[in-house]
Amino acid sequence: MFVLGVCSFAFLALSLTLGEETHDGGWQCTGAVDSQCSKPYGVDLGTTDSEVSYEQLKAILSSGNVQLFDVRDPDEFIDGRIPGSVNLPLGELQDALKLSPVQFHQMFGVSPPQKDDTNIVLYCQRGRRSASALNTMLALGFNRVRHYAGGYADWVQREQH
């Protein structure tokens, strides 16, 4: 029942419209991904609001405006990672997001993500753990978080070609 509730919440959160109507009846993007505005990073995020493709992640990384969290275990992170990412293991995620900003910074070396941030991207090895992390963060109110479903395995394969 809990999983169903989280999935329902995630669907509801992703289906909300986060833009605003302009005075002339048009639509203005507020920086969030929704059915009217799909470019919070300055790149097209495609049809699945919660996922970021390899090409989109490359563009986001080149913009320098991303909070990229690797939710794999520390030993996996040490063996290889996407440049610019911070290791925030899935098993620590929920408790870490409840830390004070000072405590979070001491543990992870960066400022904590904020619930209204539009530049949070999660990844793992193949997308399974990052999908779980995505659901955790959505349940905690991070309604604009995304994940790189291809994961580190996809990243490595594409970077070699």
mmCIF file of N, CA and C in Angstrom, residues 14-151:
data_model
loop_
_atom_site.group_PDB
_atom_site.id
_atom_site.type_symbol
_atom_site.label_atom_id
_atom_site.label_comp_id
_atom_site.label_asym_id
_atom_site.label_seq_id
_atom_site.Cartn_x
_atom_site.Cartn_y
_atom_site.Cartn_z
ATOM 1 N N LEU A 14 4.112 14.976 -10.592
ATOM 2 C CA LEU A 14 4.648 15.207 -11.931
ATOM 3 C C LEU A 14 3.596 15.720 -12.891
ATOM 4 N N SER A 15 2.321 15.507 -12.568
ATOM 5 C CA SER A 15 1.280 15.946 -13.484
ATOM 6 C C SER A 15 0.780 17.349 -13.182
ATOM 7 N N LEU A 16 1.240 17.954 -12.097
ATOM 8 C CA LEU A 16 0.829 19.310 -11.771
ATOM 9 C C LEU A 16 1.427 20.297 -12.765
ATOM 10 N N THR A 17 0.688 21.335 -13.095
ATOM 11 C CA THR A 17 1.181 22.371 -13.979
ATOM 12 C C THR A 17 1.849 23.434 -13.140
ATOM 13 N N LEU A 18 3.114 23.714 -13.429
ATOM 14 C CA LEU A 18 3.885 24.635 -12.620
ATOM 15 C C LEU A 18 4.278 25.898 -13.378
ATOM 16 N N GLY A 19 3.597 26.165 -14.468
ATOM 17 C CA GLY A 19 3.812 27.409 -15.186
ATOM 18 C C GLY A 19 2.755 28.411 -14.754
ATOM 19 N N GLU A 20 2.686 29.520 -15.480
ATOM 20 C CA GLU A 20 1.660 30.508 -15.141
ATOM 21 C C GLU A 20 1.162 31.174 -16.409
ATOM 22 N N GLU A 21 -0.097 31.554 -16.378
ATOM 23 C CA GLU A 21 -0.701 32.230 -17.508
ATOM 24 C C GLU A 21 -0.267 33.696 -17.507
ATOM 25 N N THR A 22 0.021 34.239 -18.681
ATOM 26 C CA THR A 22 0.412 35.644 -18.790
ATOM 27 C C THR A 22 -0.830 36.511 -18.950
ATOM 28 N N HIS A 23 -0.649 37.826 -18.862
ATOM 29 C CA HIS A 23 -1.774 38.759 -18.962
ATOM 30 C C HIS A 23 -2.498 38.684 -20.302
ATOM 31 N N ASP A 24 -1.795 38.246 -21.357
ATOM 32 C CA ASP A 24 -2.418 38.164 -22.676
ATOM 33 C C ASP A 24 -2.964 36.778 -23.005
ATOM 34 N N GLY A 25 -3.049 35.900 -21.987
ATOM 35 C CA GLY A 25 -3.611 34.568 -22.202
ATOM 36 C C GLY A 25 -2.596 33.537 -22.640
ATOM 37 N N GLY A 26 -1.338 33.942 -22.783
ATOM 38 C CA GLY A 26 -0.289 33.003 -23.158
ATOM 39 C C GLY A 26 0.212 32.227 -21.953
ATOM 40 N N TRP A 27 1.331 31.554 -22.118
ATOM 41 C CA TRP A 27 1.882 30.740 -21.043
ATOM 42 C C TRP A 27 3.333 31.112 -20.813
ATOM 43 N N GLN A 28 3.718 31.269 -19.552
ATOM 44 C CA GLN A 28 5.086 31.607 -19.193
ATOM 45 C C GLN A 28 5.649 30.511 -18.309
ATOM 46 N N CYS A 29 6.819 30.022 -18.669
ATOM 47 C CA CYS A 29 7.484 29.001 -17.877
ATOM 48 C C CYS A 29 7.993 29.593 -16.573
ATOM 49 N N THR A 30 7.775 28.883 -15.466
ATOM 50 C CA THR A 30 8.285 29.336 -14.173
ATOM 51 C C THR A 30 9.579 28.635 -13.817
ATOM 52 N N GLY A 31 10.131 27.852 -14.759
ATOM 53 C CA GLY A 31 11.377 27.143 -14.495
ATOM 54 C C GLY A 31 11.162 25.694 -14.141
ATOM 55 N N ALA A 32 9.933 25.281 -13.975
ATOM 56 C CA ALA A 32 9.628 23.900 -13.632
ATOM 57 C C ALA A 32 9.259 23.137 -14.888
ATOM 58 N N VAL A 33 9.361 21.841 -14.817
ATOM 59 C CA VAL A 33 8.952 21.008 -15.934
ATOM 60 C C VAL A 33 7.474 20.716 -15.784
ATOM 61 N N ASP A 34 6.705 20.969 -16.798
ATOM 62 C CA ASP A 34 5.297 20.636 -16.806
ATOM 63 C C ASP A 34 4.858 20.468 -18.254
ATOM 64 N N SER A 35 3.571 20.288 -18.461
ATOM 65 C CA SER A 35 3.093 20.041 -19.819
ATOM 66 C C SER A 35 3.245 21.258 -20.719
ATOM 67 N N GLN A 36 3.349 22.439 -20.150
ATOM 68 C CA GLN A 36 3.492 23.651 -20.934
ATOM 69 C C GLN A 36 4.947 24.094 -21.091
ATOM 70 N N CYS A 37 5.794 23.679 -20.192
ATOM 71 C CA CYS A 37 7.171 24.152 -20.184
ATOM 72 C C CYS A 37 8.104 22.989 -19.906
ATOM 73 N N SER A 38 8.887 22.582 -20.873
ATOM 74 C CA SER A 38 9.732 21.402 -20.695
ATOM 75 C C SER A 38 11.219 21.720 -20.768
ATOM 76 N N LYS A 39 11.605 22.964 -20.460
ATOM 77 C CA LYS A 39 13.012 23.313 -20.580
ATOM 78 C C LYS A 39 13.566 24.027 -19.345
ATOM 79 N N PRO A 40 13.510 23.425 -18.149
ATOM 80 C CA PRO A 40 14.042 24.128 -16.990
ATOM 81 C C PRO A 40 15.555 24.236 -17.000
ATOM 82 N N TYR A 41 16.225 23.396 -17.753
ATOM 83 C CA TYR A 41 17.682 23.410 -17.815
ATOM 84 C C TYR A 41 18.166 24.092 -19.091
ATOM 85 N N GLY A 42 17.237 24.604 -19.877
ATOM 86 C CA GLY A 42 17.605 25.179 -21.154
ATOM 87 C C GLY A 42 17.738 24.122 -22.236
ATOM 88 N N VAL A 43 17.317 22.884 -21.935
ATOM 89 C CA VAL A 43 17.336 21.798 -22.914
ATOM 90 C C VAL A 43 15.991 21.103 -22.857
ATOM 91 N N ASP A 44 15.588 20.499 -23.960
ATOM 92 C CA ASP A 44 14.327 19.788 -24.007
ATOM 93 C C ASP A 44 14.441 18.484 -23.238
ATOM 94 N N LEU A 45 13.570 18.290 -22.261
ATOM 95 C CA LEU A 45 13.609 17.077 -21.451
ATOM 96 C C LEU A 45 12.736 15.967 -22.012
ATOM 97 N N GLY A 46 12.139 16.148 -23.164
ATOM 98 C CA GLY A 46 11.368 15.082 -23.771
ATOM 99 C C GLY A 46 10.014 14.890 -23.095
ATOM 100 N N THR A 47 9.494 13.663 -23.183
ATOM 101 C CA THR A 47 8.139 13.415 -22.719
ATOM 102 C C THR A 47 8.052 12.923 -21.287
ATOM 103 N N THR A 48 9.106 12.369 -20.729
ATOM 104 C CA THR A 48 9.065 11.878 -19.355
ATOM 105 C C THR A 48 9.737 12.896 -18.453
ATOM 106 N N ASP A 49 8.924 13.616 -17.693
ATOM 107 C CA ASP A 49 9.431 14.703 -16.876
ATOM 108 C C ASP A 49 10.421 14.267 -15.814
ATOM 109 N N SER A 50 10.339 13.032 -15.348
ATOM 110 C CA SER A 50 11.208 12.597 -14.254
ATOM 111 C C SER A 50 12.542 12.045 -14.739
ATOM 112 N N GLU A 51 12.716 11.852 -16.042
ATOM 113 C CA GLU A 51 13.949 11.269 -16.569
ATOM 114 C C GLU A 51 14.739 12.271 -17.396
ATOM 115 N N VAL A 52 16.046 12.123 -17.320
ATOM 116 C CA VAL A 52 16.971 12.925 -18.107
ATOM 117 C C VAL A 52 17.781 11.949 -18.954
ATOM 118 N N SER A 53 17.891 12.206 -20.242
ATOM 119 C CA SER A 53 18.671 11.346 -21.138
ATOM 120 C C SER A 53 20.162 11.701 -21.057
ATOM 121 N N TYR A 54 20.989 10.897 -21.682
ATOM 122 C CA TYR A 54 22.426 11.170 -21.750
ATOM 123 C C TYR A 54 22.686 12.544 -22.366
ATOM 124 N N GLU A 55 22.044 12.822 -23.497
ATOM 125 C CA GLU A 55 22.258 14.088 -24.181
ATOM 126 C C GLU A 55 21.828 15.265 -23.310
ATOM 127 N N GLN A 56 20.709 15.108 -22.636
ATOM 128 C CA GLN A 56 20.226 16.170 -21.756
ATOM 129 C C GLN A 56 21.172 16.374 -20.581
ATOM 130 N N LEU A 57 21.670 15.275 -20.008
ATOM 131 C CA LEU A 57 22.605 15.391 -18.892
ATOM 132 C C LEU A 57 23.889 16.083 -19.337
ATOM 133 N N LYS A 58 24.395 15.758 -20.520
ATOM 134 C CA LYS A 58 25.599 16.431 -21.036
ATOM 135 C C LYS A 58 25.362 17.945 -21.142
ATOM 136 N N ALA A 59 24.199 18.324 -21.649
ATOM 137 C CA ALA A 59 23.884 19.740 -21.790
ATOM 138 C C ALA A 59 23.752 20.415 -20.423
ATOM 139 N N ILE A 60 23.111 19.715 -19.490
ATOM 140 C CA ILE A 60 22.948 20.254 -18.141
ATOM 141 C C ILE A 60 24.311 20.432 -17.482
ATOM 142 N N LEU A 61 25.174 19.425 -17.614
ATOM 143 C CA LEU A 61 26.515 19.506 -17.026
ATOM 144 C C LEU A 61 27.316 20.656 -17.628
ATOM 145 N N SER A 62 27.193 20.851 -18.932
ATOM 146 C CA SER A 62 27.959 21.926 -19.565
ATOM 147 C C SER A 62 27.460 23.300 -19.129
ATOM 148 N N SER A 63 26.214 23.389 -18.681
ATOM 149 C CA SER A 63 25.685 24.670 -18.202
ATOM 150 C C SER A 63 26.262 25.031 -16.836
ATOM 151 N N GLY A 64 26.753 24.013 -16.106
ATOM 152 C CA GLY A 64 27.317 24.251 -14.779
ATOM 153 C C GLY A 64 26.273 24.472 -13.703
ATOM 154 N N ASN A 65 25.016 24.343 -14.057
ATOM 155 C CA ASN A 65 23.929 24.586 -13.103
ATOM 156 C C ASN A 65 23.205 23.275 -12.800
ATOM 157 N N VAL A 66 23.869 22.400 -12.038
ATOM 158 C CA VAL A 66 23.262 21.110 -11.717
ATOM 159 C C VAL A 66 23.738 20.641 -10.349
ATOM 160 N N GLN A 67 22.860 19.976 -9.649
ATOM 161 C CA GLN A 67 23.207 19.273 -8.422
ATOM 162 C C GLN A 67 23.075 17.792 -8.773
ATOM 163 N N LEU A 68 24.193 17.157 -9.080
ATOM 164 C CA LEU A 68 24.204 15.773 -9.549
ATOM 165 C C LEU A 68 24.597 14.853 -8.400
ATOM 166 N N PHE A 69 23.671 13.976 -7.998
ATOM 167 C CA PHE A 69 23.909 13.073 -6.881
ATOM 168 C C PHE A 69 23.942 11.622 -7.357
ATOM 169 N N ASP A 70 25.037 10.956 -7.015
ATOM 170 C CA ASP A 70 25.231 9.534 -7.296
ATOM 171 C C ASP A 70 24.735 8.776 -6.069
ATOM 172 N N VAL A 71 23.676 7.980 -6.218
ATOM 173 C CA VAL A 71 23.083 7.287 -5.077
ATOM 174 C C VAL A 71 23.622 5.869 -4.903
ATOM 175 N N ARG A 72 24.706 5.543 -5.598
ATOM 176 C CA ARG A 72 25.334 4.235 -5.421
ATOM 177 C C ARG A 72 26.132 4.206 -4.124
ATOM 178 N N ASP A 73 26.609 3.025 -3.767
ATOM 179 C CA ASP A 73 27.440 2.862 -2.577
ATOM 180 C C ASP A 73 28.794 3.544 -2.779
ATOM 181 N N PRO A 74 29.448 3.968 -1.694
ATOM 182 C CA PRO A 74 30.733 4.675 -1.809
ATOM 183 C C PRO A 74 31.801 3.918 -2.599
ATOM 184 N N ASP A 75 31.874 2.589 -2.459
ATOM 185 C CA ASP A 75 32.883 1.843 -3.210
ATOM 186 C C ASP A 75 32.631 1.904 -4.716
ATOM 187 N N GLU A 76 31.379 1.928 -5.130
ATOM 188 C CA GLU A 76 31.055 2.069 -6.550
ATOM 189 C C GLU A 76 31.445 3.461 -7.046
ATOM 190 N N PHE A 77 31.170 4.452 -6.233
ATOM 191 C CA PHE A 77 31.492 5.839 -6.568
ATOM 192 C C PHE A 77 32.999 6.008 -6.744
ATOM 193 N N ILE A 78 33.775 5.417 -5.850
ATOM 194 C CA ILE A 78 35.235 5.495 -5.915
ATOM 195 C C ILE A 78 35.753 4.841 -7.196
ATOM 196 N N ASP A 79 35.104 3.754 -7.622
ATOM 197 C CA ASP A 79 35.535 3.037 -8.829
ATOM 198 C C ASP A 79 35.273 3.812 -10.113
ATOM 199 N N GLY A 80 34.385 4.777 -10.071
ATOM 200 C CA GLY A 80 34.078 5.586 -11.245
ATOM 201 C C GLY A 80 32.794 6.356 -11.049
ATOM 202 N N ARG A 81 32.774 7.572 -11.591
ATOM 203 C CA ARG A 81 31.606 8.432 -11.402
ATOM 204 C C ARG A 81 31.486 9.414 -12.549
ATOM 205 N N ILE A 82 30.331 10.013 -12.653
ATOM 206 C CA ILE A 82 30.131 11.077 -13.625
ATOM 207 C C ILE A 82 30.772 12.336 -13.042
ATOM 208 N N PRO A 83 31.620 13.020 -13.806
ATOM 209 C CA PRO A 83 32.294 14.217 -13.292
ATOM 210 C C PRO A 83 31.302 15.226 -12.712
ATOM 211 N N GLY A 84 31.672 15.769 -11.563
ATOM 212 C CA GLY A 84 30.849 16.772 -10.911
ATOM 213 C C GLY A 84 29.794 16.219 -9.971
ATOM 214 N N SER A 85 29.720 14.889 -9.866
ATOM 215 C CA SER A 85 28.697 14.299 -9.004
ATOM 216 C C SER A 85 29.174 14.190 -7.560
ATOM 217 N N VAL A 86 28.202 14.112 -6.665
ATOM 218 C CA VAL A 86 28.437 13.969 -5.238
ATOM 219 C C VAL A 86 27.816 12.650 -4.813
ATOM 220 N N ASN A 87 28.541 11.864 -4.029
ATOM 221 C CA ASN A 87 28.025 10.580 -3.571
ATOM 222 C C ASN A 87 27.080 10.777 -2.392
ATOM 223 N N LEU A 88 25.827 10.382 -2.585
ATOM 224 C CA LEU A 88 24.793 10.417 -1.558
ATOM 225 C C LEU A 88 24.074 9.068 -1.625
ATOM 226 N N PRO A 89 24.621 8.049 -0.951
ATOM 227 C CA PRO A 89 24.089 6.688 -1.065
ATOM 228 C C PRO A 89 22.593 6.595 -0.759
ATOM 229 N N LEU A 90 21.916 5.765 -1.516
ATOM 230 C CA LEU A 90 20.483 5.591 -1.361
ATOM 231 C C LEU A 90 20.095 5.290 0.085
ATOM 232 N N GLY A 91 20.854 4.455 0.757
ATOM 233 C CA GLY A 91 20.549 4.096 2.137
ATOM 234 C C GLY A 91 20.642 5.252 3.114
ATOM 235 N N GLU A 92 21.317 6.319 2.725
ATOM 236 C CA GLU A 92 21.476 7.499 3.582
ATOM 237 C C GLU A 92 20.615 8.677 3.139
ATOM 238 N N LEU A 93 19.994 8.548 1.992
ATOM 239 C CA LEU A 93 19.315 9.676 1.356
ATOM 240 C C LEU A 93 18.252 10.323 2.239
ATOM 241 N N GLN A 94 17.309 9.552 2.710
ATOM 242 C CA GLN A 94 16.197 10.130 3.465
ATOM 243 C C GLN A 94 16.681 10.861 4.714
ATOM 244 N N ASP A 95 17.563 10.246 5.476
ATOM 245 C CA ASP A 95 18.089 10.906 6.678
ATOM 246 C C ASP A 95 18.944 12.116 6.322
ATOM 247 N N ALA A 96 19.727 12.013 5.239
ATOM 248 C CA ALA A 96 20.593 13.124 4.832
ATOM 249 C C ALA A 96 19.785 14.367 4.477
ATOM 250 N N LEU A 97 18.639 14.169 3.843
ATOM 251 C CA LEU A 97 17.814 15.303 3.429
ATOM 252 C C LEU A 97 17.120 15.980 4.600
ATOM 253 N N LYS A 98 17.190 15.366 5.755
ATOM 254 C CA LYS A 98 16.608 15.952 6.972
ATOM 255 C C LYS A 98 17.659 16.648 7.841
ATOM 256 N N LEU A 99 18.926 16.568 7.432
ATOM 257 C CA LEU A 99 20.005 17.224 8.166
ATOM 258 C C LEU A 99 19.920 18.741 8.027
ATOM 259 N N SER A 100 20.524 19.441 8.974
ATOM 260 C CA SER A 100 20.642 20.887 8.829
ATOM 261 C C SER A 100 21.593 21.162 7.664
ATOM 262 N N PRO A 101 21.528 22.351 7.068
ATOM 263 C CA PRO A 101 22.457 22.678 5.983
ATOM 264 C C PRO A 101 23.925 22.517 6.387
ATOM 265 N N VAL A 102 24.263 22.887 7.611
ATOM 266 C CA VAL A 102 25.649 22.754 8.084
ATOM 267 C C VAL A 102 26.045 21.287 8.169
ATOM 268 N N GLN A 103 25.186 20.467 8.748
ATOM 269 C CA GLN A 103 25.484 19.038 8.868
ATOM 270 C C GLN A 103 25.598 18.387 7.492
ATOM 271 N N PHE A 104 24.685 18.722 6.572
ATOM 272 C CA PHE A 104 24.715 18.165 5.223
ATOM 273 C C PHE A 104 26.038 18.521 4.549
ATOM 274 N N HIS A 105 26.425 19.781 4.646
ATOM 275 C CA HIS A 105 27.675 20.230 4.029
ATOM 276 C C HIS A 105 28.882 19.515 4.625
ATOM 277 N N GLN A 106 28.874 19.317 5.931
ATOM 278 C CA GLN A 106 29.982 18.609 6.584
ATOM 279 C C GLN A 106 30.082 17.168 6.092
ATOM 280 N N MET A 107 28.951 16.514 5.869
ATOM 281 C CA MET A 107 28.947 15.107 5.445
ATOM 282 C C MET A 107 29.238 14.920 3.958
ATOM 283 N N PHE A 108 28.728 15.828 3.125
ATOM 284 C CA PHE A 108 28.783 15.607 1.680
ATOM 285 C C PHE A 108 29.582 16.652 0.907
ATOM 286 N N GLY A 109 30.022 17.716 1.574
ATOM 287 C CA GLY A 109 30.881 18.702 0.934
ATOM 288 C C GLY A 109 30.180 19.691 0.029
ATOM 289 N N VAL A 110 28.863 19.672 0.009
ATOM 290 C CA VAL A 110 28.077 20.608 -0.801
ATOM 291 C C VAL A 110 26.875 21.070 0.010
ATOM 292 N N SER A 111 26.263 22.137 -0.449
ATOM 293 C CA SER A 111 25.026 22.592 0.184
ATOM 294 C C SER A 111 23.913 21.599 -0.121
ATOM 295 N N PRO A 112 22.958 21.449 0.780
ATOM 296 C CA PRO A 112 21.870 20.501 0.522
ATOM 297 C C PRO A 112 20.927 21.020 -0.555
ATOM 298 N N PRO A 113 20.323 20.110 -1.298
ATOM 299 C CA PRO A 113 19.319 20.558 -2.271
ATOM 300 C C PRO A 113 18.105 21.108 -1.530
ATOM 301 N N GLN A 114 17.446 22.051 -2.162
ATOM 302 C CA GLN A 114 16.234 22.641 -1.595
ATOM 303 C C GLN A 114 15.019 22.092 -2.344
ATOM 304 N N LYS A 115 13.898 22.047 -1.666
ATOM 305 C CA LYS A 115 12.703 21.420 -2.242
ATOM 306 C C LYS A 115 12.246 22.065 -3.543
ATOM 307 N N ASP A 116 12.505 23.337 -3.736
ATOM 308 C CA ASP A 116 12.051 24.003 -4.957
ATOM 309 C C ASP A 116 13.135 24.098 -6.037
ATOM 310 N N ASP A 117 14.300 23.488 -5.809
ATOM 311 C CA ASP A 117 15.360 23.503 -6.817
ATOM 312 C C ASP A 117 14.920 22.755 -8.072
ATOM 313 N N THR A 118 15.282 23.302 -9.222
ATOM 314 C CA THR A 118 14.920 22.675 -10.506
ATOM 315 C C THR A 118 16.098 21.952 -11.136
ATOM 316 N N ASN A 119 17.249 21.949 -10.469
ATOM 317 C CA ASN A 119 18.464 21.418 -11.101
ATOM 318 C C ASN A 119 19.014 20.166 -10.414
ATOM 319 N N ILE A 120 18.165 19.403 -9.734
ATOM 320 C CA ILE A 120 18.611 18.189 -9.038
ATOM 321 C C ILE A 120 18.471 16.997 -9.976
ATOM 322 N N VAL A 121 19.576 16.266 -10.161
ATOM 323 C CA VAL A 121 19.557 15.047 -10.972
ATOM 324 C C VAL A 121 20.222 13.933 -10.163
ATOM 325 N N LEU A 122 19.577 12.779 -10.147
ATOM 326 C CA LEU A 122 20.080 11.597 -9.452
ATOM 327 C C LEU A 122 20.503 10.557 -10.478
ATOM 328 N N TYR A 123 21.486 9.733 -10.118
ATOM 329 C CA TYR A 123 21.822 8.590 -10.960
ATOM 330 C C TYR A 123 22.406 7.480 -10.110
ATOM 331 N N CYS A 124 22.409 6.277 -10.672
ATOM 332 C CA CYS A 124 23.033 5.113 -10.020
ATOM 333 C C CYS A 124 23.743 4.317 -11.117
ATOM 334 N N GLN A 125 23.796 3.013 -11.002
ATOM 335 C CA GLN A 125 24.483 2.207 -12.006
ATOM 336 C C GLN A 125 23.643 2.019 -13.270
ATOM 337 N N ARG A 126 22.365 1.643 -13.073
ATOM 338 C CA ARG A 126 21.510 1.365 -14.232
ATOM 339 C C ARG A 126 20.122 1.985 -14.153
ATOM 340 N N GLY A 127 19.850 2.799 -13.138
ATOM 341 C CA GLY A 127 18.577 3.510 -13.062
ATOM 342 C C GLY A 127 17.598 3.009 -12.012
ATOM 343 N N ARG A 128 17.832 1.843 -11.480
ATOM 344 C CA ARG A 128 16.884 1.281 -10.508
ATOM 345 C C ARG A 128 16.931 2.026 -9.163
ATOM 346 N N ARG A 129 18.126 2.184 -8.614
ATOM 347 C CA ARG A 129 18.249 2.885 -7.329
ATOM 348 C C ARG A 129 17.923 4.371 -7.462
ATOM 349 N N SER A 130 18.289 4.966 -8.597
ATOM 350 C CA SER A 130 17.961 6.393 -8.761
ATOM 351 C C SER A 130 16.452 6.593 -8.892
ATOM 352 N N ALA A 131 15.745 5.616 -9.454
ATOM 353 C CA ALA A 131 14.278 5.703 -9.496
ATOM 354 C C ALA A 131 13.712 5.619 -8.085
ATOM 355 N N SER A 132 14.286 4.767 -7.261
ATOM 356 C CA SER A 132 13.864 4.671 -5.865
ATOM 357 C C SER A 132 14.171 5.970 -5.124
ATOM 358 N N ALA A 133 15.361 6.523 -5.361
ATOM 359 C CA ALA A 133 15.741 7.795 -4.746
ATOM 360 C C ALA A 133 14.811 8.918 -5.209
ATOM 361 N N LEU A 134 14.444 8.892 -6.471
ATOM 362 C CA LEU A 134 13.509 9.873 -7.023
ATOM 363 C C LEU A 134 12.192 9.817 -6.254
ATOM 364 N N ASN A 135 11.664 8.614 -6.059
ATOM 365 C CA ASN A 135 10.403 8.469 -5.324
ATOM 366 C C ASN A 135 10.533 8.939 -3.889
ATOM 367 N N THR A 136 11.667 8.667 -3.263
ATOM 368 C CA THR A 136 11.901 9.132 -1.895
ATOM 369 C C THR A 136 11.883 10.649 -1.841
ATOM 370 N N MET A 137 12.597 11.273 -2.772
ATOM 371 C CA MET A 137 12.662 12.738 -2.768
ATOM 372 C C MET A 137 11.315 13.364 -3.116
ATOM 373 N N LEU A 138 10.573 12.753 -4.035
ATOM 374 C CA LEU A 138 9.238 13.258 -4.339
ATOM 375 C C LEU A 138 8.347 13.197 -3.104
ATOM 376 N N ALA A 139 8.428 12.098 -2.366
ATOM 377 C CA ALA A 139 7.625 11.945 -1.150
ATOM 378 C C ALA A 139 8.006 12.974 -0.090
ATOM 379 N N LEU A 140 9.256 13.438 -0.122
ATOM 380 C CA LEU A 140 9.720 14.447 0.834
ATOM 381 C C LEU A 140 9.446 15.878 0.358
ATOM 382 N N GLY A 141 8.850 16.016 -0.819
ATOM 383 C CA GLY A 141 8.477 17.342 -1.304
ATOM 384 C C GLY A 141 9.400 17.951 -2.338
ATOM 385 N N PHE A 142 10.377 17.198 -2.840
ATOM 386 C CA PHE A 142 11.279 17.688 -3.901
ATOM 387 C C PHE A 142 10.591 17.401 -5.244
ATOM 388 N N ASN A 143 9.642 18.238 -5.606
ATOM 389 C CA ASN A 143 8.756 17.959 -6.734
ATOM 390 C C ASN A 143 9.385 18.138 -8.110
ATOM 391 N N ARG A 144 10.588 18.682 -8.174
ATOM 392 C CA ARG A 144 11.210 18.938 -9.483
ATOM 393 C C ARG A 144 12.464 18.101 -9.706
ATOM 394 N N VAL A 145 12.715 17.131 -8.857
ATOM 395 C CA VAL A 145 13.886 16.266 -8.980
ATOM 396 C C VAL A 145 13.748 15.366 -10.210
ATOM 397 N N ARG A 146 14.865 15.025 -10.824
ATOM 398 C CA ARG A 146 14.904 14.153 -12.009
ATOM 399 C C ARG A 146 15.949 13.063 -11.786
ATOM 400 N N HIS A 147 15.932 12.039 -12.644
ATOM 401 C CA HIS A 147 16.992 11.038 -12.573
ATOM 402 C C HIS A 147 17.441 10.638 -13.966
ATOM 403 N N TYR A 148 18.710 10.261 -14.041
ATOM 404 C CA TYR A 148 19.318 9.782 -15.286
ATOM 405 C C TYR A 148 19.104 8.277 -15.298
ATOM 406 N N ALA A 149 18.074 7.845 -16.004
ATOM 407 C CA ALA A 149 17.653 6.446 -15.988
ATOM 408 C C ALA A 149 18.700 5.498 -16.571
ATOM 409 N N GLY A 150 19.525 5.981 -17.474
ATOM 410 C CA GLY A 150 20.564 5.119 -18.046
ATOM 411 C C GLY A 150 21.662 4.798 -17.056
ATOM 412 N N GLY A 151 21.874 5.677 -16.112
ATOM 413 C CA GLY A 151 22.857 5.460 -15.063
ATOM 414 C C GLY A 151 24.301 5.510 -15.541
#
